[in-house]
mmCIF file of C-alpha atoms and ligand atoms in Angstrom:
data_model
loop_
_atom_site.group_PDB
_atom_site.id
_atom_site.type_symbol
_atom_site.label_atom_id
_atom_site.label_comp_id
_atom_site.label_asym_id
_atom_site.label_seq_id
_atom_site.Cartn_x
_atom_site.Cartn_y
_atom_site.Cartn_z
ATOM 1 C CA UNK A 1 0.002 0.007 -0.003
ATOM 2 C CA UNK A 2 1.362 3.363 -0.952
ATOM 3 C CA UNK A 3 1.627 5.909 1.790
ATOM 4 C CA UNK A 4 -0.868 8.739 1.830
ATOM 5 C CA UNK A 5 1.640 11.466 2.339
ATOM 6 C CA UNK A 6 -0.723 14.407 2.042
ATOM 7 C CA UNK A 7 -4.423 14.442 2.819
ATOM 8 C CA UNK A 8 -7.262 16.678 4.006
ATOM 9 C CA UNK A 9 -7.851 16.037 7.725
ATOM 10 C CA UNK A 10 -9.838 17.277 10.668
ATOM 11 C CA UNK A 11 -7.857 18.830 13.543
ATOM 12 C CA UNK A 12 -8.723 16.529 16.467
ATOM 13 C CA UNK A 13 -7.235 18.660 19.234
ATOM 14 C CA UNK A 14 -5.258 21.824 19.960
ATOM 15 C CA UNK A 15 -3.467 22.345 23.275
ATOM 16 C CA UNK A 16 -1.086 24.908 24.702
ATOM 17 C CA UNK A 17 2.616 24.140 25.130
ATOM 18 C CA UNK A 18 3.952 24.916 28.581
ATOM 19 C CA UNK A 19 6.165 27.979 28.538
ATOM 20 C CA UNK A 20 5.398 28.828 24.920
ATOM 21 C CA UNK A 21 3.258 31.842 23.967
ATOM 22 C CA UNK A 22 3.455 31.765 20.237
ATOM 23 C CA UNK A 23 2.976 28.105 19.452
ATOM 24 C CA UNK A 24 0.481 25.300 20.236
ATOM 25 C CA UNK A 25 0.356 21.591 19.673
ATOM 26 C CA UNK A 26 -2.246 20.122 17.303
ATOM 27 C CA UNK A 27 -3.328 16.467 17.180
ATOM 28 C CA UNK A 28 -4.222 14.834 13.855
ATOM 29 C CA UNK A 29 -5.023 11.097 14.193
ATOM 30 C CA UNK A 30 -2.082 9.784 16.209
ATOM 31 C CA UNK A 31 0.252 12.604 15.168
ATOM 32 C CA UNK A 32 1.249 15.663 17.194
ATOM 33 C CA UNK A 33 2.561 18.768 15.585
ATOM 34 C CA UNK A 34 3.490 22.288 16.478
ATOM 35 C CA UNK A 35 1.423 25.071 14.931
ATOM 36 C CA UNK A 36 1.371 28.858 15.294
ATOM 37 C CA UNK A 37 -1.008 29.930 18.047
ATOM 38 C CA UNK A 38 -4.499 30.503 16.669
ATOM 39 C CA UNK A 39 -3.575 29.064 13.259
ATOM 40 C CA UNK A 40 -6.115 26.223 13.550
ATOM 41 C CA UNK A 41 -8.969 25.343 15.877
ATOM 42 C CA UNK A 42 -10.367 21.926 16.869
ATOM 43 C CA UNK A 43 -12.612 20.682 14.065
ATOM 44 C CA UNK A 44 -10.962 22.771 11.341
ATOM 45 C CA UNK A 45 -10.113 21.096 8.088
ATOM 46 C CA UNK A 46 -6.502 21.348 6.979
ATOM 47 C CA UNK A 47 -4.089 19.682 4.619
ATOM 48 C CA UNK A 48 -1.749 17.398 6.529
ATOM 49 C CA UNK A 49 1.661 16.438 5.119
ATOM 50 C CA UNK A 50 3.309 13.487 6.884
ATOM 51 C CA UNK A 51 6.975 13.230 7.678
ATOM 52 C CA UNK A 52 9.045 12.182 4.636
ATOM 53 C CA UNK A 53 7.019 14.450 2.419
ATOM 54 C CA UNK A 54 9.226 16.146 -0.173
ATOM 55 C CA UNK A 55 7.500 19.418 -1.087
ATOM 56 C CA UNK A 56 8.240 21.204 -4.321
ATOM 57 C CA UNK A 57 10.075 24.524 -4.450
ATOM 58 C CA UNK A 58 7.114 26.903 -4.781
ATOM 59 C CA UNK A 59 6.425 30.309 -3.336
ATOM 60 C CA UNK A 60 3.872 28.983 -0.848
ATOM 61 C CA UNK A 61 6.417 26.600 0.673
ATOM 62 C CA UNK A 62 9.366 29.007 0.845
ATOM 63 C CA UNK A 63 8.861 29.387 4.607
ATOM 64 C CA UNK A 64 10.259 25.852 4.863
ATOM 65 C CA UNK A 65 13.556 26.661 3.182
ATOM 66 C CA UNK A 66 15.520 27.399 6.315
ATOM 67 C CA UNK A 67 14.501 24.239 8.175
ATOM 68 C CA UNK A 68 13.917 21.785 5.378
ATOM 69 C CA UNK A 69 15.660 22.505 2.056
ATOM 70 C CA UNK A 70 17.133 19.309 0.543
ATOM 71 C CA UNK A 71 18.295 17.788 -2.703
ATOM 72 C CA UNK A 72 17.068 14.385 -3.762
ATOM 73 C CA UNK A 73 19.086 13.351 -6.747
ATOM 74 C CA UNK A 74 18.485 16.054 -9.342
ATOM 75 C CA UNK A 75 15.511 17.509 -7.559
ATOM 76 C CA UNK A 76 15.314 20.248 -5.007
ATOM 77 C CA UNK A 77 12.591 20.482 -2.443
ATOM 78 C CA UNK A 78 11.648 20.638 1.206
ATOM 79 C CA UNK A 79 11.851 17.497 3.256
ATOM 80 C CA UNK A 80 9.662 17.118 6.315
ATOM 81 C CA UNK A 81 11.355 15.444 9.247
ATOM 82 C CA UNK A 82 10.544 14.826 12.891
ATOM 83 C CA UNK A 83 11.450 17.902 14.980
ATOM 84 C CA UNK A 84 11.290 19.048 18.525
ATOM 85 C CA UNK A 85 10.305 22.575 19.479
ATOM 86 C CA UNK A 86 10.178 23.728 23.105
ATOM 87 C CA UNK A 87 10.307 20.103 24.137
ATOM 88 C CA UNK A 88 7.330 19.220 21.969
ATOM 89 C CA UNK A 89 7.734 16.613 19.249
ATOM 90 C CA UNK A 90 6.410 17.834 15.933
ATOM 91 C CA UNK A 91 5.760 15.477 13.024
ATOM 92 C CA UNK A 92 4.618 16.761 9.660
ATOM 93 C CA UNK A 93 3.035 19.975 8.505
ATOM 94 C CA UNK A 94 -0.464 21.419 8.524
ATOM 95 C CA UNK A 95 -1.359 23.684 5.633
ATOM 96 C CA UNK A 96 -4.504 25.767 5.194
ATOM 97 C CA UNK A 97 -7.283 23.916 3.413
ATOM 98 C CA UNK A 98 -7.657 26.762 0.887
ATOM 99 C CA UNK A 99 -4.656 25.224 -0.918
ATOM 100 C CA UNK A 100 -7.265 22.818 -2.321
ATOM 101 C CA UNK A 101 -9.499 25.671 -3.475
ATOM 102 C CA UNK A 102 -11.926 24.680 -6.190
ATOM 103 C CA UNK A 103 -11.516 21.010 -5.538
ATOM 104 C CA UNK A 104 -14.184 18.933 -3.759
ATOM 105 C CA UNK A 105 -12.003 16.832 -1.522
ATOM 106 C CA UNK A 106 -12.809 13.838 0.618
ATOM 107 C CA UNK A 107 -11.240 13.683 4.077
ATOM 108 C CA UNK A 108 -8.332 11.280 4.132
ATOM 109 C CA UNK A 109 -7.850 11.050 0.375
ATOM 110 C CA UNK A 110 -4.348 11.334 -1.004
ATOM 111 C CA UNK A 111 -3.822 14.766 -2.531
ATOM 112 C CA UNK A 112 -0.051 14.632 -2.748
ATOM 113 C CA UNK A 113 0.008 14.661 -6.604
ATOM 114 C CA UNK A 114 -2.237 17.768 -6.611
ATOM 115 C CA UNK A 115 0.307 19.633 -4.488
ATOM 116 C CA UNK A 116 3.326 18.191 -6.237
ATOM 117 C CA UNK A 117 4.506 16.380 -3.106
ATOM 118 C CA UNK A 118 6.483 13.150 -3.448
ATOM 119 C CA UNK A 119 8.166 10.888 -0.883
ATOM 120 C CA UNK A 120 11.666 11.695 0.192
ATOM 121 C CA UNK A 121 13.864 8.678 -0.428
ATOM 122 C CA UNK A 122 17.498 8.665 0.653
ATOM 123 C CA UNK A 123 19.997 7.736 -2.087
ATOM 124 C CA UNK A 124 20.450 3.979 -2.576
ATOM 125 C CA UNK A 125 23.958 2.547 -2.633
ATOM 126 C CA UNK A 126 24.902 0.661 -5.810
ATOM 127 C CA UNK A 127 25.324 -2.679 -3.995
ATOM 128 C CA UNK A 128 21.648 -2.619 -3.079
ATOM 129 C CA UNK A 129 20.574 -1.739 -6.598
ATOM 130 C CA UNK A 130 21.537 -3.741 -9.633
ATOM 131 C CA UNK A 131 19.787 -4.845 -12.767
ATOM 132 C CA UNK A 132 16.081 -5.666 -12.557
ATOM 133 C CA UNK A 133 14.922 -8.953 -13.962
ATOM 134 C CA UNK A 134 11.432 -7.648 -13.475
ATOM 135 C CA UNK A 135 9.072 -5.957 -11.161
ATOM 136 C CA UNK A 136 8.351 -7.378 -7.761
ATOM 137 C CA UNK A 137 6.522 -10.699 -8.347
ATOM 138 C CA UNK A 138 2.750 -10.402 -8.109
ATOM 139 C CA UNK A 139 2.454 -13.759 -6.334
ATOM 140 C CA UNK A 140 4.107 -12.339 -3.161
ATOM 141 C CA UNK A 141 3.052 -9.277 -1.194
ATOM 142 C CA UNK A 142 5.662 -6.533 -0.851
ATOM 143 C CA UNK A 143 7.003 -5.940 2.626
ATOM 144 C CA UNK A 144 5.520 -2.937 4.343
ATOM 145 C CA UNK A 145 4.137 -1.788 7.699
ATOM 146 C CA UNK A 146 1.626 0.909 8.488
ATOM 147 C CA UNK A 147 2.541 3.479 11.137
ATOM 148 C CA UNK A 148 0.474 3.227 14.287
ATOM 149 C CA UNK A 149 -0.210 6.989 14.165
ATOM 150 C CA UNK A 150 -2.352 6.353 11.095
ATOM 151 C CA UNK A 151 -4.281 3.579 12.843
ATOM 152 C CA UNK A 152 -5.087 5.610 15.979
ATOM 153 C CA UNK A 153 -8.839 5.184 15.328
ATOM 154 C CA UNK A 154 -8.388 1.425 15.848
ATOM 155 C CA UNK A 155 -6.184 1.655 18.922
ATOM 156 C CA UNK A 156 -8.947 0.904 21.438
ATOM 157 C CA UNK A 157 -10.024 -2.123 19.436
ATOM 158 C CA UNK A 158 -6.402 -3.358 19.180
ATOM 159 C CA UNK A 159 -6.162 -3.319 22.960
ATOM 160 C CA UNK A 160 -8.325 -6.449 23.052
ATOM 161 C CA UNK A 161 -5.808 -8.454 21.044
ATOM 162 C CA UNK A 162 -2.613 -10.231 22.015
ATOM 163 C CA UNK A 163 0.493 -9.378 20.055
ATOM 164 C CA UNK A 164 4.137 -10.263 19.617
ATOM 165 C CA UNK A 165 6.713 -7.551 19.420
ATOM 166 C CA UNK A 166 9.854 -7.579 17.299
ATOM 167 C CA UNK A 167 12.600 -5.031 16.961
ATOM 168 C CA UNK A 168 12.378 -3.108 13.747
ATOM 169 C CA UNK A 169 15.783 -3.289 12.112
ATOM 170 C CA UNK A 170 17.181 -0.418 10.096
ATOM 171 C CA UNK A 171 18.378 -2.141 6.965
ATOM 172 C CA UNK A 172 16.997 -2.925 3.560
ATOM 173 C CA UNK A 173 14.079 -5.243 2.710
ATOM 174 C CA UNK A 174 14.819 -8.487 0.927
ATOM 175 C CA UNK A 175 12.590 -11.284 -0.408
ATOM 176 C CA UNK A 176 13.934 -14.693 -1.363
ATOM 177 C CA UNK A 177 11.554 -16.968 -3.173
ATOM 178 C CA UNK A 178 11.362 -20.319 -4.855
ATOM 179 C CA UNK A 179 8.474 -20.570 -7.285
ATOM 180 C CA UNK A 180 7.928 -23.368 -9.832
ATOM 181 C CA UNK A 181 11.587 -24.300 -9.479
ATOM 182 C CA UNK A 182 12.964 -20.795 -10.023
ATOM 183 C CA UNK A 183 14.851 -19.002 -7.277
ATOM 184 C CA UNK A 184 14.560 -15.239 -7.027
ATOM 185 C CA UNK A 185 16.024 -12.426 -5.008
ATOM 186 C CA UNK A 186 14.070 -9.182 -4.644
ATOM 187 C CA UNK A 187 14.777 -5.810 -3.116
ATOM 188 C CA UNK A 188 11.900 -3.700 -1.879
ATOM 189 C CA UNK A 189 10.388 -3.162 -5.317
ATOM 190 C CA UNK A 190 12.346 -5.245 -7.846
ATOM 191 C CA UNK A 191 13.171 -8.766 -8.810
ATOM 192 C CA UNK A 192 16.981 -8.637 -9.239
ATOM 193 C CA UNK A 193 19.174 -10.268 -11.849
ATOM 194 C CA UNK A 194 21.786 -12.526 -10.252
ATOM 195 C CA UNK A 195 25.019 -10.644 -9.621
ATOM 196 C CA UNK A 196 28.213 -10.984 -7.650
ATOM 197 C CA UNK A 197 28.257 -7.369 -6.528
ATOM 198 C CA UNK A 198 24.702 -7.225 -5.182
ATOM 199 C CA UNK A 199 24.475 -7.559 -1.397
ATOM 200 C CA UNK A 200 21.111 -9.373 -1.432
ATOM 201 C CA UNK A 201 22.512 -11.999 -3.781
ATOM 202 C CA UNK A 202 25.789 -12.252 -1.832
ATOM 203 C CA UNK A 203 23.954 -13.072 1.377
ATOM 204 C CA UNK A 204 21.771 -15.568 -0.528
ATOM 205 C CA UNK A 205 24.933 -17.362 -1.545
ATOM 206 C CA UNK A 206 26.572 -17.168 1.875
ATOM 207 C CA UNK A 207 23.474 -18.540 3.615
ATOM 208 C CA UNK A 208 22.794 -21.066 0.866
ATOM 209 C CA UNK A 209 19.211 -19.863 0.643
ATOM 210 C CA UNK A 210 18.341 -21.290 -2.780
ATOM 211 C CA UNK A 211 19.166 -24.828 -1.689
ATOM 212 C CA UNK A 212 17.470 -24.418 1.673
ATOM 213 C CA UNK A 213 14.223 -23.301 0.003
ATOM 214 C CA UNK A 214 14.466 -26.017 -2.636
ATOM 215 C CA UNK A 215 14.697 -28.643 0.114
ATOM 216 C CA UNK A 216 11.264 -27.556 1.400
ATOM 217 C CA UNK A 217 9.638 -28.864 -1.785
ATOM 218 C CA UNK A 218 7.046 -26.113 -2.124
ATOM 219 C CA UNK A 219 6.555 -22.655 -3.556
ATOM 220 C CA UNK A 220 7.643 -20.338 -0.793
ATOM 221 C CA UNK A 221 9.032 -16.895 -0.019
ATOM 222 C CA UNK A 222 10.945 -15.653 3.019
ATOM 223 C CA UNK A 223 11.291 -11.963 3.708
ATOM 224 C CA UNK A 224 13.692 -10.177 5.932
ATOM 225 C CA UNK A 225 15.942 -7.204 6.570
ATOM 226 C CA UNK A 226 19.445 -7.107 5.173
ATOM 227 C CA UNK A 227 21.725 -5.374 7.640
ATOM 228 C CA UNK A 228 25.445 -4.659 7.887
ATOM 229 C CA UNK A 229 28.167 -2.868 6.009
ATOM 230 C CA UNK A 230 26.956 -0.496 3.341
ATOM 231 C CA UNK A 231 23.337 -0.697 4.501
ATOM 232 C CA UNK A 232 21.772 2.382 6.133
ATOM 233 C CA UNK A 233 25.109 3.387 7.621
ATOM 234 C CA UNK A 234 25.465 0.017 9.423
ATOM 235 C CA UNK A 235 24.214 1.245 12.815
ATOM 236 C CA UNK A 236 24.852 -2.142 14.396
ATOM 237 C CA UNK A 237 28.529 -2.084 13.432
ATOM 238 C CA UNK A 238 28.498 -5.509 11.745
ATOM 239 C CA UNK A 239 31.219 -6.984 9.637
ATOM 240 C CA UNK A 240 29.903 -7.902 6.175
ATOM 241 C CA UNK A 241 26.163 -8.362 5.809
ATOM 242 C CA UNK A 242 23.518 -10.632 7.141
ATOM 243 C CA UNK A 243 19.783 -11.067 7.003
ATOM 244 C CA UNK A 244 17.175 -11.333 9.757
ATOM 245 C CA UNK A 245 13.782 -12.672 8.688
ATOM 246 C CA UNK A 246 10.278 -11.433 9.641
ATOM 247 C CA UNK A 247 7.993 -13.220 7.167
ATOM 248 C CA UNK A 248 7.459 -16.559 5.525
ATOM 249 C CA UNK A 249 4.845 -16.794 2.814
ATOM 250 C CA UNK A 250 3.179 -19.808 1.257
ATOM 251 C CA UNK A 251 2.864 -18.865 -2.396
ATOM 252 C CA UNK A 252 0.353 -21.531 -3.444
ATOM 253 C CA UNK A 253 -1.979 -20.738 -0.592
ATOM 254 C CA UNK A 254 -1.217 -17.008 -0.796
ATOM 255 C CA UNK A 255 -0.833 -16.717 2.996
ATOM 256 C CA UNK A 256 1.734 -15.739 5.567
ATOM 257 C CA UNK A 257 2.892 -18.283 8.112
ATOM 258 C CA UNK A 258 1.738 -17.661 11.657
ATOM 259 C CA UNK A 259 4.316 -16.914 14.301
ATOM 260 C CA UNK A 260 5.080 -20.434 15.519
ATOM 261 C CA UNK A 261 5.137 -21.911 12.065
ATOM 262 C CA UNK A 262 7.363 -19.059 10.952
ATOM 263 C CA UNK A 263 9.967 -19.277 13.739
ATOM 264 C CA UNK A 264 10.059 -23.046 13.410
ATOM 265 C CA UNK A 265 10.731 -22.779 9.707
ATOM 266 C CA UNK A 266 13.445 -20.099 9.960
ATOM 267 C CA UNK A 267 15.209 -21.993 12.747
ATOM 268 C CA UNK A 268 15.028 -25.296 10.938
ATOM 269 C CA UNK A 269 16.695 -23.636 7.937
ATOM 270 C CA UNK A 270 19.525 -22.463 10.184
ATOM 271 C CA UNK A 271 18.550 -18.838 9.568
ATOM 272 C CA UNK A 272 17.716 -16.047 12.048
ATOM 273 C CA UNK A 273 14.542 -14.094 12.701
ATOM 274 C CA UNK A 274 14.445 -10.463 13.659
ATOM 275 C CA UNK A 275 14.792 -10.076 17.406
ATOM 276 C CA UNK A 276 11.545 -11.170 19.110
ATOM 277 C CA UNK A 277 11.157 -8.972 22.174
ATOM 278 C CA UNK A 278 7.786 -10.020 23.624
ATOM 279 C CA UNK A 279 5.156 -12.710 23.192
ATOM 280 C CA UNK A 280 1.562 -12.450 24.485
ATOM 281 C CA UNK A 281 1.905 -8.741 24.589
ATOM 282 C CA UNK A 282 -1.065 -6.423 25.224
ATOM 283 C CA UNK A 283 -0.975 -2.742 24.284
ATOM 284 C CA UNK A 284 -0.543 -0.013 26.927
ATOM 285 C CA UNK A 285 -3.471 2.295 27.761
ATOM 286 C CA UNK A 286 -2.529 4.990 25.272
ATOM 287 C CA UNK A 287 -0.760 5.460 21.997
ATOM 288 C CA UNK A 288 1.487 8.055 23.636
ATOM 289 C CA UNK A 289 2.684 5.405 26.079
ATOM 290 C CA UNK A 290 3.320 2.956 23.245
ATOM 291 C CA UNK A 291 5.436 5.632 21.477
ATOM 292 C CA UNK A 292 7.571 5.967 24.590
ATOM 293 C CA UNK A 293 8.014 2.172 24.793
ATOM 294 C CA UNK A 294 9.295 2.163 21.233
ATOM 295 C CA UNK A 295 12.347 4.160 22.327
ATOM 296 C CA UNK A 296 15.169 1.936 23.511
ATOM 297 C CA UNK A 297 18.468 0.333 22.813
ATOM 298 C CA UNK A 298 18.726 -2.074 19.917
ATOM 299 C CA UNK A 299 19.429 -5.635 21.004
ATOM 300 C CA UNK A 300 21.944 -5.636 18.204
ATOM 301 C CA UNK A 301 23.930 -2.806 19.818
ATOM 302 C CA UNK A 302 27.617 -3.686 19.617
ATOM 303 C CA UNK A 303 29.434 -4.321 22.909
ATOM 304 C CA UNK A 304 30.123 -1.157 24.820
ATOM 305 C CA UNK A 305 27.885 1.034 22.650
ATOM 306 C CA UNK A 306 24.161 1.760 22.841
ATOM 307 C CA UNK A 307 22.508 2.069 19.517
ATOM 308 C CA UNK A 308 19.071 3.685 19.516
ATOM 309 C CA UNK A 309 16.661 1.204 17.920
ATOM 310 C CA UNK A 310 14.557 2.221 14.942
ATOM 311 C CA UNK A 311 11.418 1.042 16.694
ATOM 312 C CA UNK A 312 9.092 -1.925 17.010
ATOM 313 C CA UNK A 313 6.940 -3.998 14.692
ATOM 314 C CA UNK A 314 3.887 -5.260 16.515
ATOM 315 C CA UNK A 315 1.720 -8.059 15.164
ATOM 316 C CA UNK A 316 -1.274 -9.995 16.472
ATOM 317 C CA UNK A 317 -0.436 -13.658 17.023
ATOM 318 C CA UNK A 318 -2.597 -14.629 14.048
ATOM 319 C CA UNK A 319 -0.771 -11.906 12.048
ATOM 320 C CA UNK A 320 -4.015 -10.215 10.986
ATOM 321 C CA UNK A 321 -2.967 -6.964 12.623
ATOM 322 C CA UNK A 322 0.509 -5.590 11.985
ATOM 323 C CA UNK A 323 1.963 -2.133 12.407
ATOM 324 C CA UNK A 324 5.187 -0.301 13.161
ATOM 325 C CA UNK A 325 5.925 2.031 16.005
ATOM 326 C CA UNK A 326 8.944 4.094 15.070
ATOM 327 C CA UNK A 327 10.955 5.486 17.921
ATOM 328 C CA UNK A 328 10.728 9.265 18.057
ATOM 329 C CA UNK A 329 14.197 9.357 19.589
ATOM 330 C CA UNK A 330 15.437 7.511 16.541
ATOM 331 C CA UNK A 331 13.605 9.900 14.225
ATOM 332 C CA UNK A 332 15.028 12.967 15.935
ATOM 333 C CA UNK A 333 18.551 11.707 15.204
ATOM 334 C CA UNK A 334 17.790 10.939 11.570
ATOM 335 C CA UNK A 335 19.746 12.853 8.973
HETATM 336 P P1 ATP B 1 7.253 4.348 5.003
HETATM 337 O O1 ATP B 1 6.193 3.612 4.320
HETATM 338 O O2 ATP B 1 6.928 4.621 6.457
HETATM 339 O O3 ATP B 1 7.648 5.567 4.288
HETATM 340 P P2 ATP B 1 8.904 2.211 4.225
HETATM 341 O O4 ATP B 1 7.663 1.522 3.774
HETATM 342 O O5 ATP B 1 9.887 2.579 3.203
HETATM 343 O O6 ATP B 1 8.561 3.475 5.078
HETATM 344 P P3 ATP B 1 9.998 1.158 6.738
HETATM 345 O O7 ATP B 1 9.708 2.354 7.536
HETATM 346 O O8 ATP B 1 11.371 0.661 6.768
HETATM 347 O O9 ATP B 1 9.687 1.257 5.194
HETATM 348 O O10 ATP B 1 8.984 0.068 7.291
HETATM 349 C C1 ATP B 1 8.643 -1.161 6.686
HETATM 350 C C2 ATP B 1 9.825 -2.078 6.485
HETATM 351 O O11 ATP B 1 10.443 -2.415 7.744
HETATM 352 C C3 ATP B 1 9.519 -3.422 5.903
HETATM 353 O O12 ATP B 1 9.412 -3.335 4.529
HETATM 354 C C4 ATP B 1 10.765 -4.246 6.352
HETATM 355 O O13 ATP B 1 11.709 -4.231 5.320
HETATM 356 C C5 ATP B 1 11.315 -3.483 7.523
HETATM 357 N N1 ATP B 1 11.485 -4.208 8.784
HETATM 358 C C6 ATP B 1 12.574 -4.113 9.603
HETATM 359 N N2 ATP B 1 12.453 -4.797 10.701
HETATM 360 C C7 ATP B 1 11.217 -5.420 10.636
HETATM 361 C C8 ATP B 1 10.520 -6.278 11.511
HETATM 362 N N3 ATP B 1 10.983 -6.610 12.687
HETATM 363 N N4 ATP B 1 9.316 -6.731 11.089
HETATM 364 C C9 ATP B 1 8.790 -6.342 9.937
HETATM 365 N N5 ATP B 1 9.419 -5.505 9.045
HETATM 366 C C10 ATP B 1 10.628 -5.054 9.417
HETATM 367 MN MN1 MN B 2 5.581 1.903 3.634
HETATM 368 MN MN1 MN B 3 13.438 0.627 6.705
#
């Protein structure tokens, strides 16, 4: 599912910030953001741009230049990041609804194209690119996780479920599959031609993944996070690269394995799952509390050094509910 980066929203709440006269904090779904005092009232409609929005260079966005100007490849624009002002976390941007003048909008619809907003993507190192054999195969779902802030309307309902919690690793998504006898290696969006330079293929070779999948005698995919040298700045200080798995998928039945089935499979293949932090987990009273819980040290922190974890991925035991809770501490350190 593509992210809705920009959409018309209702302002759910506006509260003062202690010690600040000129700014207030607005709530939109599960997001908090700093606004100018009096700029919006509860119930107002506004255009909300999520973090990672890359806004075009246009007169109406020039006020962002000082805080947010960035290049992305050839393009110039304004990148929205998590910020802290007067101790208050601020995520995203609220724009006046009149930007959509003359257009009959629906609340929650994606209007990013209308405003020329695209997603900011950091540059990808060559070893994670390579030549595409094709698009991501249609018989496997792409890896993705929704942010809990966008599911805040369901939070109360989620509290009745039991979950398991894994650490969200800051690497690069990889899918290994065996389908009708052919082995494939995919990055986030592409099926990659075999290559000696490509890190996803290298790890496949090192871990003997093609043979391991072949031995299972069925059409299957396993999905994980490639971490290590040359990936996202290697926060865990690893030598070389490795992969930690978070999904197994039965292609013929078009279904994910449930937790027990999944861990049993990965272990039996001599591979590793992402760190599993909790089983039979129930959610804390509020989303704010859950966001605080997401902050913490990575269990992959090298000896003698605390690495701030990216966050958590929380899934119901039957895997029907799944979302990510990114650590705000992590986001505040992001470049
Ligand atoms: P966004 O949609 O928020 O812009 P994104 O879709 O590019 O971001 P991420 O924020 O990295 O990606 O979140 C989803 C990805 O997290 C998955 O595609 C997967 O590669 C990765 N991931 C890392 N650790 C885990 C984990 N423990 N469980 C599930 N996915 C994980
Ligand atoms: Mn996504
Ligand atoms: Mn990621």
